[in-house]
PDB file of C-alpha atoms in Angstrom:
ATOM      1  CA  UNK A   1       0.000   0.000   0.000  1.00  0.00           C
ATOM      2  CA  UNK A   2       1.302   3.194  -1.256  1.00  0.00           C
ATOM      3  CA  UNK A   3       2.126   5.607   2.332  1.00  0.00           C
ATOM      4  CA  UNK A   4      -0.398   8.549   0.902  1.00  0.00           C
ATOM      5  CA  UNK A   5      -3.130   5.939   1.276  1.00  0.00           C
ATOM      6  CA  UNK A   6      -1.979   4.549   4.459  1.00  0.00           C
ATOM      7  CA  UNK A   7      -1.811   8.456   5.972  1.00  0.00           C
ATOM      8  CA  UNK A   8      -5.042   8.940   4.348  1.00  0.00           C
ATOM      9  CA  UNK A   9      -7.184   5.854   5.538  1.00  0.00           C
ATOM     10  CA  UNK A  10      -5.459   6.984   9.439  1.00  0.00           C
ATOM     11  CA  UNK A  11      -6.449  10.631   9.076  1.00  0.00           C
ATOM     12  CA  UNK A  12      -9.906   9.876   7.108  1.00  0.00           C
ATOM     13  CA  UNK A  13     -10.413   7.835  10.236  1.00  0.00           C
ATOM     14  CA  UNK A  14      -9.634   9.231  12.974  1.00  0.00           C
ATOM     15  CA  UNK A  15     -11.110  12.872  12.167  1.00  0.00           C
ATOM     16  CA  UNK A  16     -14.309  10.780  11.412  1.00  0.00           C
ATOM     17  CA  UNK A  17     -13.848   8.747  15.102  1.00  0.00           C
ATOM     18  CA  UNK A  18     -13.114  12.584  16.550  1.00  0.00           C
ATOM     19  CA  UNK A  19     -16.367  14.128  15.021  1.00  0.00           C
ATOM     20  CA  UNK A  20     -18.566  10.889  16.424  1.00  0.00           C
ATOM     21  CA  UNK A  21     -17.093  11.546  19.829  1.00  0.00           C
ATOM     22  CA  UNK A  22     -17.724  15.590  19.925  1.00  0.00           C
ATOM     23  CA  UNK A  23     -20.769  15.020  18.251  1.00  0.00           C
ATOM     24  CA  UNK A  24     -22.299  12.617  20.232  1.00  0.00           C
ATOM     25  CA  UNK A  25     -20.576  14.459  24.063  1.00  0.00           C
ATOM     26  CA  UNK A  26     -20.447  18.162  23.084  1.00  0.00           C
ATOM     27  CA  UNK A  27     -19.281  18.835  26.901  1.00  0.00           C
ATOM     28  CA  UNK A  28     -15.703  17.147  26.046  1.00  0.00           C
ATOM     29  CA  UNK A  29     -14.901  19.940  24.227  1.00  0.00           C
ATOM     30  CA  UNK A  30     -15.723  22.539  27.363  1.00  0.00           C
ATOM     31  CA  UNK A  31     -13.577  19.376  29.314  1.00  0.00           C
ATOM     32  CA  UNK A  32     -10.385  19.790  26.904  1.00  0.00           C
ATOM     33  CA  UNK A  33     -10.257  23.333  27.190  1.00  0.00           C
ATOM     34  CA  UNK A  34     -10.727  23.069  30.736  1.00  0.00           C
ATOM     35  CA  UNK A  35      -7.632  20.434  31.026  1.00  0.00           C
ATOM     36  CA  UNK A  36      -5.374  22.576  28.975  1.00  0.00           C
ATOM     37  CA  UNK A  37      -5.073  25.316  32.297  1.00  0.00           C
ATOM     38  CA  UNK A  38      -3.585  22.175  33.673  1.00  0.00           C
ATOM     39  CA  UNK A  39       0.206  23.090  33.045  1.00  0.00           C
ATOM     40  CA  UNK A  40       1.092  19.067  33.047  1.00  0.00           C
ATOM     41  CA  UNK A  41      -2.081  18.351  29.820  1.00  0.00           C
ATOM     42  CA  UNK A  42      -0.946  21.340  28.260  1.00  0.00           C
ATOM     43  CA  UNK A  43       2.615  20.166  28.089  1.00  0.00           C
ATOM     44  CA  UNK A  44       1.822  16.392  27.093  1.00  0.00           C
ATOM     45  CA  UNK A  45      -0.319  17.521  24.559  1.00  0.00           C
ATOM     46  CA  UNK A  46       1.984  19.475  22.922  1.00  0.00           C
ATOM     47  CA  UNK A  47       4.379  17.147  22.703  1.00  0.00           C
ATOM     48  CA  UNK A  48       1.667  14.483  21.204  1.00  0.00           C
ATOM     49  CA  UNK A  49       0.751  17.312  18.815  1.00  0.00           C
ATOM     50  CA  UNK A  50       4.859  17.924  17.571  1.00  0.00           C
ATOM     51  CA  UNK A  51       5.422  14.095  17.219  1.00  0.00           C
ATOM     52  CA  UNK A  52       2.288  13.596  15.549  1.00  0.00           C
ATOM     53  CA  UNK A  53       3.165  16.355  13.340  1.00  0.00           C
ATOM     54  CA  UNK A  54       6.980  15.557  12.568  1.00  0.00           C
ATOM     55  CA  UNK A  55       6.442  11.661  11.736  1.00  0.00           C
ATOM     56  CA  UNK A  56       3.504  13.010   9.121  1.00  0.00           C
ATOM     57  CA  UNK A  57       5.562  15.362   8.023  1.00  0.00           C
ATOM     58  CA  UNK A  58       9.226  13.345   7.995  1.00  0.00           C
ATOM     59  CA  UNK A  59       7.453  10.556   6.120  1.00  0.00           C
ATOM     60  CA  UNK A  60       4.753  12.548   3.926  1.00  0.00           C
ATOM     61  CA  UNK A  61       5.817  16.111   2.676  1.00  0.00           C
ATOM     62  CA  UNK A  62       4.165  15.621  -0.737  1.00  0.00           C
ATOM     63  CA  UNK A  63       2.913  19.458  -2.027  1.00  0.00           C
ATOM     64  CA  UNK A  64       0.917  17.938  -5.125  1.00  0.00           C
ATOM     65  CA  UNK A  65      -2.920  19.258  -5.619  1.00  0.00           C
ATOM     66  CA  UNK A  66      -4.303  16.539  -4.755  1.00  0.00           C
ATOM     67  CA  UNK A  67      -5.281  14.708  -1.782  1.00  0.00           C
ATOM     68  CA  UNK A  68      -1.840  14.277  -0.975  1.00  0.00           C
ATOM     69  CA  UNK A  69      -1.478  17.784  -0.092  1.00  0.00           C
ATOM     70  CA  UNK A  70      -4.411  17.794   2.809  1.00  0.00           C
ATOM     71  CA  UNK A  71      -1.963  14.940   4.364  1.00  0.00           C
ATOM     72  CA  UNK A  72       0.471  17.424   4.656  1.00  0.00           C
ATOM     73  CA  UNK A  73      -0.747  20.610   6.126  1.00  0.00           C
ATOM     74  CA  UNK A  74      -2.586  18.139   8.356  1.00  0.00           C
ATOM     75  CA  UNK A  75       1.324  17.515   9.952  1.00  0.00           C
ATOM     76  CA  UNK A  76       2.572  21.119   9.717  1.00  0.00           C
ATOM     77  CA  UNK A  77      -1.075  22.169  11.373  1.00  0.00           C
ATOM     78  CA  UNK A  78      -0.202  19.551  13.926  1.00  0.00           C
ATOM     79  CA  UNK A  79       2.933  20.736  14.045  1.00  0.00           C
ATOM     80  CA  UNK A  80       2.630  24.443  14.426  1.00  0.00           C
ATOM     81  CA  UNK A  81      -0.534  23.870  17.389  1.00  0.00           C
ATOM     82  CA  UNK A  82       2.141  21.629  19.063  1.00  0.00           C
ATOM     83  CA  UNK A  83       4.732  23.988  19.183  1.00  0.00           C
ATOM     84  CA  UNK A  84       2.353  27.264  19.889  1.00  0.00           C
ATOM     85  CA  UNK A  85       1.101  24.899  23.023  1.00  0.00           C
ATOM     86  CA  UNK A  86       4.681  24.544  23.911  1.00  0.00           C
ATOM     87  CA  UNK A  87       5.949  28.201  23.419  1.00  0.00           C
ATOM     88  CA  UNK A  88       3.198  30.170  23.960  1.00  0.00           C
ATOM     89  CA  UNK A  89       0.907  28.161  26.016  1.00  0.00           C
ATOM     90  CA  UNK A  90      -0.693  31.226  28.207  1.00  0.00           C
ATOM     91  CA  UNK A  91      -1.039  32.928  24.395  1.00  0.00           C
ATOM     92  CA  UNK A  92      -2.553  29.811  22.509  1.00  0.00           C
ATOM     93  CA  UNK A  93      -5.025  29.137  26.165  1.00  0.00           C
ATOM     94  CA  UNK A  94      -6.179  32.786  26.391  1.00  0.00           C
ATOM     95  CA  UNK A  95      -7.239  32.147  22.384  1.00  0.00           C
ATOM     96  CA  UNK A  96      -8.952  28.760  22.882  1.00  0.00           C
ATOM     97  CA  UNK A  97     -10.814  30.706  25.599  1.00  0.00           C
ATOM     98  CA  UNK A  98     -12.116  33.385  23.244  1.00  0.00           C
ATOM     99  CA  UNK A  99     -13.583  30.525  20.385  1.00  0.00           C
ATOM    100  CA  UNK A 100     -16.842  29.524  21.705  1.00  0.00           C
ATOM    101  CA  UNK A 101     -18.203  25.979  21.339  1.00  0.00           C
ATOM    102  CA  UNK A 102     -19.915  26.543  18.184  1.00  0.00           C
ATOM    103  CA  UNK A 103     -17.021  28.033  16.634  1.00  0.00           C
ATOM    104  CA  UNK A 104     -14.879  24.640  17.566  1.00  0.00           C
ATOM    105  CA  UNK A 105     -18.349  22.378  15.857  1.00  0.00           C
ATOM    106  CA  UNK A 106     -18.077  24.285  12.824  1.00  0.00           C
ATOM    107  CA  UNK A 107     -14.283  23.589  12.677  1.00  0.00           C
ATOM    108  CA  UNK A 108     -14.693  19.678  13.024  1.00  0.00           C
ATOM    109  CA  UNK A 109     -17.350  19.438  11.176  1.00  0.00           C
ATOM    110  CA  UNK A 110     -15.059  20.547   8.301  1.00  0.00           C
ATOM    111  CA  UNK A 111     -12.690  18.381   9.564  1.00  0.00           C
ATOM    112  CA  UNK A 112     -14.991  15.694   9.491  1.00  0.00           C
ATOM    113  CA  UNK A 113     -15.772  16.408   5.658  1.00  0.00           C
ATOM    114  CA  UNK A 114     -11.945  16.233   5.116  1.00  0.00           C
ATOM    115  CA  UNK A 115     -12.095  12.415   6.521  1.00  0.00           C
ATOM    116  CA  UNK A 116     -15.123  11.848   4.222  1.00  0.00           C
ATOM    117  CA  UNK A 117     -13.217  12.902   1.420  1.00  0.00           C
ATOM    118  CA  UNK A 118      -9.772  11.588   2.451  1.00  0.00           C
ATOM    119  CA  UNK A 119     -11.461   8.047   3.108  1.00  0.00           C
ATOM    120  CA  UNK A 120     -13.196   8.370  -0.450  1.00  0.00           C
ATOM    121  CA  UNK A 121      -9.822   9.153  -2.178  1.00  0.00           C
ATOM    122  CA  UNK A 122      -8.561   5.407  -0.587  1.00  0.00           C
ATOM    123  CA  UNK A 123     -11.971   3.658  -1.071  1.00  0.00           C
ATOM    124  CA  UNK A 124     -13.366   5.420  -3.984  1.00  0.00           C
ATOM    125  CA  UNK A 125     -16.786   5.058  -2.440  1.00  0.00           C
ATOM    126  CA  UNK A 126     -18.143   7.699  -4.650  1.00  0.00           C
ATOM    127  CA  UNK A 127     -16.659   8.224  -7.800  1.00  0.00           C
ATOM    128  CA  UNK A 128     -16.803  11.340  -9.165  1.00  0.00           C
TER     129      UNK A 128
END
C-alpha cells in the first residue's frame, strides 16, 4: 500500500472517530479546554501534537494538488498547534478561551468532511 493511502485511511479515520465523539458528548470539548489550564495536559499535549506532526511530516511532505497535499498541512497544522502549546501556552489558552463551542463544531465538522473525502480518495466510495 502506497504511504499517501496509508496516511489517508489513518487521518480519514480518525477525524471521522473525533467528530462521532464531539458530536455525540459536546461537553468534552468545554472538558479539553478546561484540562489545557492544567500546566502538566498542556505540556503532554503538545508534545503528542509535535510528534504527531513531525512523523507526518518526515514521512509525507508531498505538495501535489491533490489529496496528498491535505496529508500534509494536516502535519505542519499539527505541528505548528504543538509547538504554539509549547511556546506560547498562556497565548494559545487565552485564544482557545475566546472561540466559543460553536465556533470549535463548525471547525470539526469541516474536519470531518476532510475524513469523508480523504477516506473516499482510498476507497473510492463515490466516484466522481
Amino acid at each position: 500500500m502506497e504511504l499517501s493511502q496509508l496516511f489517508a485511511k489513518f487521518w480519514g479515520w480518525y477525524l471521522i472517530i473525533f467528530f462521532l465523539i464531539l458530536s455525540l458528548n459536546p461537553k468534552r470539548i468545554k472538558q479539553i479546554f478546561n484540562d489545557l489550564k492544567d500546566e502538566k495536559f498542556l505540556i503532554l499535549t503538545s508534545f503528542l501534537a509535535i510528534i504527531v506532526g513531525m512523523v507526518n511530516i518526515i514521512f509525507h511532505n508531498i505538495w501535489e494538488p491533490n489529496y496528498k497535499i491535505i496529508i500534509t498541512l494536516i502535519g505542519w497544522f499539527s505541528l505548528f498547534i504543538g509547538l504554539a502549546l509549547f511556546i506560547f501556552p498562556k497565548w494559545t489558552v487565552d485564544w482557545l478561551e475566546i472561540t466559543n463551542v460553536k465556533f470549535v463544531q463548525v471547525i470539526y465538522t469541516l474536519l470531518f468532511l476532510i475524513g469523508l473525502f480523504l477516506l473516499n480518495e482510498v476507497y473510492q466510495l463515490i466516484p466522481y
